Coordinates of C-alpha atoms and ligand atoms in Angstrom, one line a residue:
X1 CA -6.5 7.5 2.2
X2 CA -6.7 6.0 5.7
X3 CA -6.0 8.2 8.8
X4 CA -4.5 7.0 12.1
X5 CA -4.1 8.7 15.4
X6 CA -0.6 9.9 16.1
X7 CA -0.1 7.7 19.2
X8 CA -2.6 8.6 21.9
X9 CA -2.9 12.2 20.7
X10 CA -6.1 13.4 19.1
X11 CA -4.3 14.2 15.8
X12 CA -5.2 12.0 12.9
X13 CA -2.4 11.8 10.3
X14 CA -2.7 10.2 6.9
X15 CA -1.2 6.7 6.8
X16 CA 0.9 7.8 3.9
X17 CA 2.8 11.2 4.2
X18 CA 5.4 12.9 2.2
X19 CA 9.0 14.0 3.1
X20 CA 11.8 15.9 1.4
X21 CA 15.1 14.4 2.6
X22 CA 17.6 14.1 -0.3
X23 CA 15.0 15.2 -2.9
X24 CA 14.0 18.8 -2.4
X25 CA 16.7 21.0 -3.9
X26 CA 19.0 18.2 -5.1
X27 CA 16.4 16.4 -7.3
X28 CA 13.2 18.4 -6.9
X29 CA 12.9 22.1 -7.7
X30 CA 10.0 24.4 -6.7
X31 CA 7.7 23.7 -9.7
X32 CA 8.0 20.0 -9.2
X33 CA 7.6 20.3 -5.4
X34 CA 4.4 22.1 -6.0
X35 CA 3.1 19.4 -8.3
X36 CA 4.2 16.6 -5.9
X37 CA 2.7 18.2 -2.8
X38 CA -0.6 18.9 -4.7
X39 CA -0.7 15.3 -5.9
X40 CA -0.1 14.0 -2.4
X41 CA -2.7 16.4 -0.9
X42 CA -5.2 15.4 -3.5
X43 CA -4.6 11.7 -2.5
X44 CA -5.4 12.6 1.1
X45 CA -1.9 13.2 2.5
X46 CA -2.1 15.6 5.4
X47 CA 1.5 15.4 6.8
X48 CA 4.6 16.9 5.1
X49 CA 7.9 16.2 6.8
X50 CA 11.0 18.3 6.8
X51 CA 14.1 19.2 8.9
X52 CA 16.5 22.1 9.3
X53 CA 19.4 20.0 8.0
X54 CA 17.8 19.0 4.7
X55 CA 19.7 20.8 2.0
X56 CA 20.9 23.1 4.8
X57 CA 17.5 24.8 5.1
X58 CA 16.8 24.9 1.3
X59 CA 14.4 22.0 1.6
X60 CA 12.2 23.9 4.1
X61 CA 12.5 27.0 1.9
X62 CA 11.2 25.1 -1.1
X63 CA 8.4 23.5 0.9
X64 CA 7.5 26.9 2.4
X65 CA 7.4 28.5 -1.1
X66 CA 5.3 25.6 -2.3
X67 CA 2.9 25.9 0.6
X68 CA 2.5 29.6 -0.1
X69 CA 1.7 28.9 -3.8
X70 CA -0.7 26.2 -3.0
X71 CA -2.4 28.3 -0.3
X72 CA -4.2 25.4 1.3
X73 CA -6.3 26.1 4.3
X74 CA -3.9 25.9 7.3
X75 CA -6.2 23.6 9.2
X76 CA -6.1 21.0 6.4
X77 CA -2.5 19.9 6.6
X78 CA 0.3 19.3 9.1
X79 CA 4.0 20.1 8.6
X80 CA 7.1 19.3 10.6
X81 CA 10.7 20.3 11.2
X82 CA 13.5 18.6 13.1
X83 CA 16.3 20.2 15.0
X84 CA 19.8 19.0 15.7
X85 CA 22.2 19.9 12.9
X86 CA 21.7 23.7 12.3
X87 CA 25.3 24.7 11.6
X88 CA 28.9 24.5 12.7
X89 CA 29.0 26.9 15.6
X90 CA 28.5 25.5 19.1
X91 CA 25.3 27.4 19.5
X92 CA 23.9 26.0 16.2
X93 CA 23.6 22.3 17.0
X94 CA 22.2 19.9 19.5
X95 CA 19.2 20.1 21.7
X96 CA 20.0 23.1 24.0
X97 CA 17.3 25.6 24.8
X98 CA 19.3 28.1 22.6
X99 CA 19.4 25.9 19.5
X100 CA 15.9 24.4 19.8
X101 CA 14.5 27.9 20.0
X102 CA 16.5 29.3 17.2
X103 CA 15.8 26.2 15.0
X104 CA 12.1 26.5 15.6
X105 CA 12.0 30.2 14.7
X106 CA 14.1 29.6 11.5
X107 CA 11.9 26.7 10.4
X108 CA 8.8 28.9 10.9
X109 CA 10.4 31.5 8.7
X110 CA 11.5 29.1 6.0
X111 CA 8.2 27.1 5.9
X112 CA 6.2 30.3 6.1
X113 CA 3.8 29.1 8.7
X114 CA 2.8 30.5 12.1
X115 CA 3.3 27.2 13.9
X116 CA 4.9 23.8 13.4
X117 CA 2.4 20.9 13.8
X118 CA 5.2 18.5 14.7
X119 CA 8.7 19.4 15.9
X120 CA 11.3 16.7 16.4
X121 CA 14.6 16.4 18.3
X122 CA 16.4 14.9 15.2
X123 CA 18.9 12.8 17.3
X124 CA 19.5 12.5 21.1
X125 CA 22.0 14.9 22.6
X126 CA 23.9 13.4 25.5
X127 CA 25.5 16.8 26.3
X128 CA 22.3 18.6 27.1
X129 CA 20.4 17.8 30.3
X130 CA 17.2 16.0 29.3
X131 CA 15.2 18.4 31.5
X132 CA 16.4 21.4 29.4
X133 CA 15.2 19.8 26.2
X134 CA 11.9 18.7 27.5
X135 CA 11.2 22.0 29.2
X136 CA 12.1 23.9 26.0
X137 CA 9.8 21.8 23.8
X138 CA 7.1 22.2 26.4
X139 CA 7.6 26.0 26.4
X140 CA 7.5 26.1 22.5
X141 CA 4.2 24.4 22.7
X142 CA 2.9 26.8 25.4
X143 CA 4.1 29.7 23.2
X144 CA 1.9 28.4 20.4
X145 CA 4.9 27.8 18.0
X146 CA 4.6 24.0 18.1
X147 CA 1.7 21.6 18.6
X148 CA 3.3 18.2 19.2
X149 CA 6.9 17.4 19.9
X150 CA 8.8 14.2 19.4
X151 CA 12.1 12.5 18.9
X152 CA 13.9 10.8 16.1
X153 CA 16.3 7.8 16.4
X154 CA 16.2 7.9 20.2
X155 CA 16.4 4.7 22.1
X156 CA 13.4 3.4 24.1
X157 CA 15.2 4.3 27.3
X158 CA 15.9 7.9 26.2
X159 CA 12.2 8.3 25.2
X160 CA 11.1 6.9 28.5
X161 CA 13.4 9.3 30.3
X162 CA 12.0 12.3 28.5
X163 CA 8.5 11.1 29.3
X164 CA 9.3 10.6 33.0
X165 CA 11.0 14.0 33.3
X166 CA 7.9 15.6 31.7
X167 CA 5.6 13.8 34.1
X168 CA 7.8 14.7 37.1
X169 CA 7.8 18.5 36.3
X170 CA 4.4 18.8 34.9
X171 CA 5.7 19.4 31.3
X172 CA 4.4 18.1 28.0
X173 CA 5.8 14.7 27.1
X174 CA 6.9 13.6 23.6
X175 CA 4.0 12.4 21.4
X176 CA 5.9 10.6 18.6
X177 CA 9.2 9.1 17.5
X178 CA 10.5 9.1 14.0
X179 CA 12.5 5.8 13.5
X180 CA 13.7 4.1 10.4
X181 CA 11.3 1.2 9.6
X182 CA 11.3 -1.1 6.6
X183 CA 11.6 -4.8 5.9
X184 CA 15.3 -4.5 6.5
X185 CA 15.2 -2.4 9.7
X186 CA 12.7 -3.6 12.2
X187 CA 14.1 -4.0 15.8
X188 CA 13.3 -0.6 17.2
X189 CA 9.7 -0.4 15.9
X190 CA 8.8 -4.1 16.5
X191 CA 10.7 -4.8 19.7
X192 CA 12.4 -2.0 21.5
X193 CA 9.4 0.4 21.5
X194 CA 6.8 -2.3 22.2
X195 CA 6.0 -1.2 25.7
X196 CA 6.0 2.5 24.7
X197 CA 2.9 2.1 22.5
X198 CA 0.8 1.0 25.4
X199 CA 2.5 2.6 28.4
X200 CA 3.0 6.1 27.0
X201 CA 0.9 6.0 23.8
X202 CA 3.9 6.7 21.5
X203 CA 3.1 7.4 17.9
X204 CA 5.6 6.7 15.0
X205 CA 6.3 8.6 11.8
X206 CA 8.5 6.1 10.1
X207 CA 11.3 6.9 7.6
X208 CA 12.9 5.3 4.6
X209 CA 10.1 2.7 4.1
X210 CA 11.8 1.6 0.9
X211 CA 15.3 1.5 2.4
X212 CA 16.3 4.4 0.2
X213 CA 14.9 2.6 -2.9
X214 CA 16.3 -0.9 -2.3
X215 CA 12.8 -2.2 -1.8
X216 CA 11.6 -1.0 -5.2
X217 CA 13.8 -3.6 -6.8
X218 CA 15.5 -0.9 -8.9
X219 CA 18.9 -1.9 -7.7
X220 CA 18.5 -5.6 -8.5
X221 CA 20.4 -5.3 -11.8
X222 CA 23.0 -2.8 -10.7
X223 CA 22.9 0.8 -9.7
X224 CA 20.8 3.0 -12.0
X225 CA 22.5 6.2 -13.0
X226 CA 19.7 8.5 -12.0
X227 CA 19.3 7.5 -8.4
X228 CA 20.1 9.1 -5.1
X229 CA 23.2 7.0 -4.5
X230 CA 24.9 8.8 -7.4
X231 CA 24.2 12.3 -6.0
X232 CA 27.2 14.2 -4.6
X233 CA 27.5 13.6 -0.9
X234 CA 25.7 10.2 -0.9
X235 CA 28.8 8.1 -1.5
X236 CA 28.2 6.5 1.9
X237 CA 24.9 5.2 0.8
X238 CA 26.4 3.8 -2.4
X239 CA 29.1 2.1 -0.3
X240 CA 26.4 0.6 1.8
X241 CA 24.5 -0.8 -1.2
X242 CA 27.8 -2.2 -2.6
X243 CA 28.8 -3.8 0.7
X244 CA 28.2 -7.5 1.5
X245 CA 25.2 -6.5 3.7
X246 CA 23.8 -4.3 0.9
X247 CA 24.2 -7.1 -1.7
X248 CA 22.4 -9.5 0.6
X249 CA 19.5 -7.0 0.8
X250 CA 19.4 -6.7 -3.0
X251 CA 19.3 -10.5 -3.2
X252 CA 16.3 -10.5 -0.8
X253 CA 14.6 -7.8 -2.8
X254 CA 14.9 -10.1 -5.8
X255 CA 13.2 -12.9 -3.9
X256 CA 10.5 -10.5 -2.6
X257 CA 9.8 -9.4 -6.1
X258 CA 8.5 -13.0 -6.8
X259 CA 6.0 -12.6 -4.0
X260 CA 4.9 -9.2 -5.3
X261 CA 4.4 -10.7 -8.7
X262 CA 2.3 -13.5 -7.2
X263 CA 0.0 -11.0 -5.4
X264 CA -0.2 -8.7 -8.4
X265 CA 1.3 -5.6 -6.9
X266 CA 4.6 -3.8 -7.4
X267 CA 7.4 -4.7 -5.0
X268 CA 7.4 -1.0 -4.0
X269 CA 3.7 -1.1 -3.0
X270 CA 4.0 -4.5 -1.3
X271 CA 6.9 -3.1 0.8
X272 CA 5.0 0.1 1.7
X273 CA 1.9 -1.9 2.5
X274 CA 4.0 -4.2 4.7
X275 CA 4.9 -1.2 6.8
X276 CA 1.2 -0.1 7.0
X277 CA 0.3 -3.6 8.2
X278 CA 2.0 -2.7 11.5
X279 CA -0.7 -1.0 13.7
X280 CA 2.0 0.8 15.7
X281 CA 3.0 2.8 12.6
X282 CA 1.1 6.0 12.6
X283 CA 2.3 7.3 9.2
X284 CA 4.7 6.2 6.5
X285 CA 6.8 9.0 5.2
X286 CA 7.1 8.6 1.4
X287 CA 10.1 9.9 -0.5
X288 CA 10.2 10.4 -4.2
X289 CA 12.4 12.1 -6.7
X290 CA 9.8 11.9 -9.6
X291 CA 6.1 12.6 -9.8
X292 CA 5.6 9.1 -11.3
X293 CA 7.2 7.5 -8.2
X294 CA 5.0 9.4 -5.9
X295 CA 1.9 8.5 -8.0
X296 CA 2.8 4.9 -7.7
X297 CA 3.6 5.0 -4.0
X298 CA 0.3 6.7 -3.2
X299 CA -1.5 3.6 -4.3
X300 CA 0.4 1.4 -1.8
X301 CA -2.6 0.9 0.6
X302 CA -4.3 -1.0 -2.2
X303 CA -1.8 -3.8 -1.6
X304 CA -2.8 -4.1 2.0
X305 CA -5.6 -6.6 1.7
X306 CA -3.3 -8.9 -0.4
X307 CA -1.0 -9.2 2.6
X308 CA -2.7 -12.2 4.1
X309 CA -1.2 -14.2 7.0
X310 CA 0.2 -16.7 4.4
X311 CA 1.8 -14.0 2.3
X312 CA 3.3 -12.3 5.4
X313 CA 4.8 -15.7 6.4
X314 CA 6.4 -16.1 3.0
X315 CA 7.8 -12.6 3.3
X316 CA 9.1 -13.5 6.8
X317 CA 10.9 -16.5 5.5
X318 CA 12.8 -14.4 3.0
X319 CA 13.7 -11.7 5.5
X320 CA 14.5 -14.4 8.0
X321 CA 14.9 -11.6 10.4
X322 CA 13.3 -12.4 13.7
X323 CA 13.1 -9.3 15.9
X324 CA 15.4 -9.0 18.9
X325 CA 14.0 -9.4 22.5
X326 CA 12.6 -6.1 23.9
X327 CA 14.9 -3.7 25.7
X328 CA 14.5 -3.5 29.5
X329 CA 14.3 -0.1 31.2
Ligands
NDP401 P1 12.4 5.7 0.8 O1 13.1 4.7 1.5 O2 11.0 5.4 0.4 O3 13.3 6.2 -0.4 C1 12.8 7.1 -1.4 C2 13.6 7.1 -2.6 O4 13.5 5.8 -3.3 C3 13.1 8.1 -3.7 O5 13.6 9.4 -3.4 C4 13.6 7.4 -5.0 O6 15.0 7.6 -5.1 C5 13.3 5.9 -4.7 N1 11.9 5.6 -5.0 C6 10.8 5.8 -4.3 N2 9.7 5.4 -4.9 C7 10.1 4.8 -6.1 C8 9.5 4.2 -7.1 N3 8.2 4.0 -7.1 N4 10.2 3.7 -8.1 C9 11.5 3.9 -8.2 N5 12.3 4.5 -7.2 C10 11.6 5.0 -6.1 O7 12.3 7.1 1.7 P2 13.3 8.2 2.1 O8 14.7 7.6 2.5 O9 13.3 9.2 1.1 O10 12.7 8.7 3.5 C11 11.4 9.3 3.4 C12 11.3 10.5 4.3 O11 11.6 10.1 5.7 C13 12.3 11.6 4.0 O12 11.9 12.4 3.0 C14 12.3 12.3 5.3 O13 11.2 13.2 5.4 C15 12.2 11.2 6.3 N6 13.5 10.8 6.9 C16 13.8 11.0 8.2 C17 15.0 10.7 8.7 C18 15.3 10.9 10.1 O14 16.4 10.8 10.6 N7 14.3 11.3 10.9 C19 16.1 10.1 7.9 C20 15.7 9.8 6.5 C21 14.5 10.2 6.0 P3 15.8 7.9 -6.5 O15 14.8 8.2 -7.5 O16 16.8 8.9 -6.2 O17 16.5 6.5 -6.7

C-alpha cells in the first residue's frame, strides 16, 4: 500500500480506502463486513468511509459492530461520517449547529468510537450561514469529537468561502473534500479545484472511482442481475445506465477494455490506477459488494506503472473529455 498526505494535513491515508454506500446492509451483512474490513486492513487500508444517511444509519451500525469485533488498535485506522440527511424533521437535516452536533454524536454511538477521524458536510446547505457550519465543525474538533473536517460535493467557491470564514474568525478550516472522480467525471477534481490544492492545501477522498461499476466492464453486455442497479431504491441509477449518456459510457468502457487487455490488467484495476495517477487524489474510496471484488480492487496500484504517457494518451482519446476551464472566484 502507498500512503498520501490528506492535503496539507499531517495525516497519511492509504491511497486505497474502503466505503460502505449501497453495500453495507443491502448487500453486505455483519460477517461479510468483518471479512472485507479485515481484508482491506491487511492490505494496508487505513481509512473506512461512512455517512449517517447510508442505510439510514444501519451502515454505520454494521461498521461499528465490525470495528468492535475486529478490535484493531484505535491508532491504526481512520473512520469517517458525513452529515446532511439525518431524517425528515427540520432539526434532522442540513448543516445547522443543531444537526451537525446531533449527527456527530449519533455517528460516534453507531460506529462505537470515541472520535471521528474525518467528518464531512455531505452537501452544501445554502439555508445555514457558512459561519455557523464552520464554527460548529471547529468546535467539534476543539471538543475532541472530530479530528479533521471537510466537505462533499461543494463547489470550489463554497470551499473557498468556508476557508476564508475560518481564517477570518480564527476557526479551523476544512482539510478535505469528497468529490466524485472517475474517468467519466473529472471537471471538479481536475479543473475547478486546481487552485485549492496549492492555495489552501485541499485533500480529496474521491468517490465512485468505478462510476458505480460501469468501469469494471460488467455492464458491457447488459445489466447483470446481481448488481446495485437492480436493488430496490436504485432505479435512478439503472435509468442513468440505460440513458443515451449511460450507453455512451458503456461503449467507452468497451473501448477502454482493449487498452486494459493490452497492458495486461483488468479494466477495473486500470480505471482505479488511473484515479491514483492524479497526485491531487489523496485516497480512492473503493466500493465492493463481494469479497472477491475487494480482493481484485486492492491490487489496483499494481497497474500504476503500466500507465505510461502513451497509455494515458490512448485513454484520453477514448474519453475525449477535455476538462473545462477553471472556475474563477
Ligand atoms: P464504485 O464506483 O467503485 O462502485 C462500486 C461497485 O461497483 C461495487 O459495489 C460493485 O457493485 C461494483 N464493483 C466494484 N468492484 C468490482 C469488481 N472488481 N468486479 C465487478 N464489480 C465490481 O464505488 P462506490 O460508488 O461504491 O463508491 C465508493 C465509496 O465512495 C462509497 O462506499 C462511499 O463511501 C463513497 N461515496 C461517497 C459519496 C458522497 O456523496 N460523498 C457518494 C457515493 C459514494 P455491484 O456488485 O452491486 O454491481
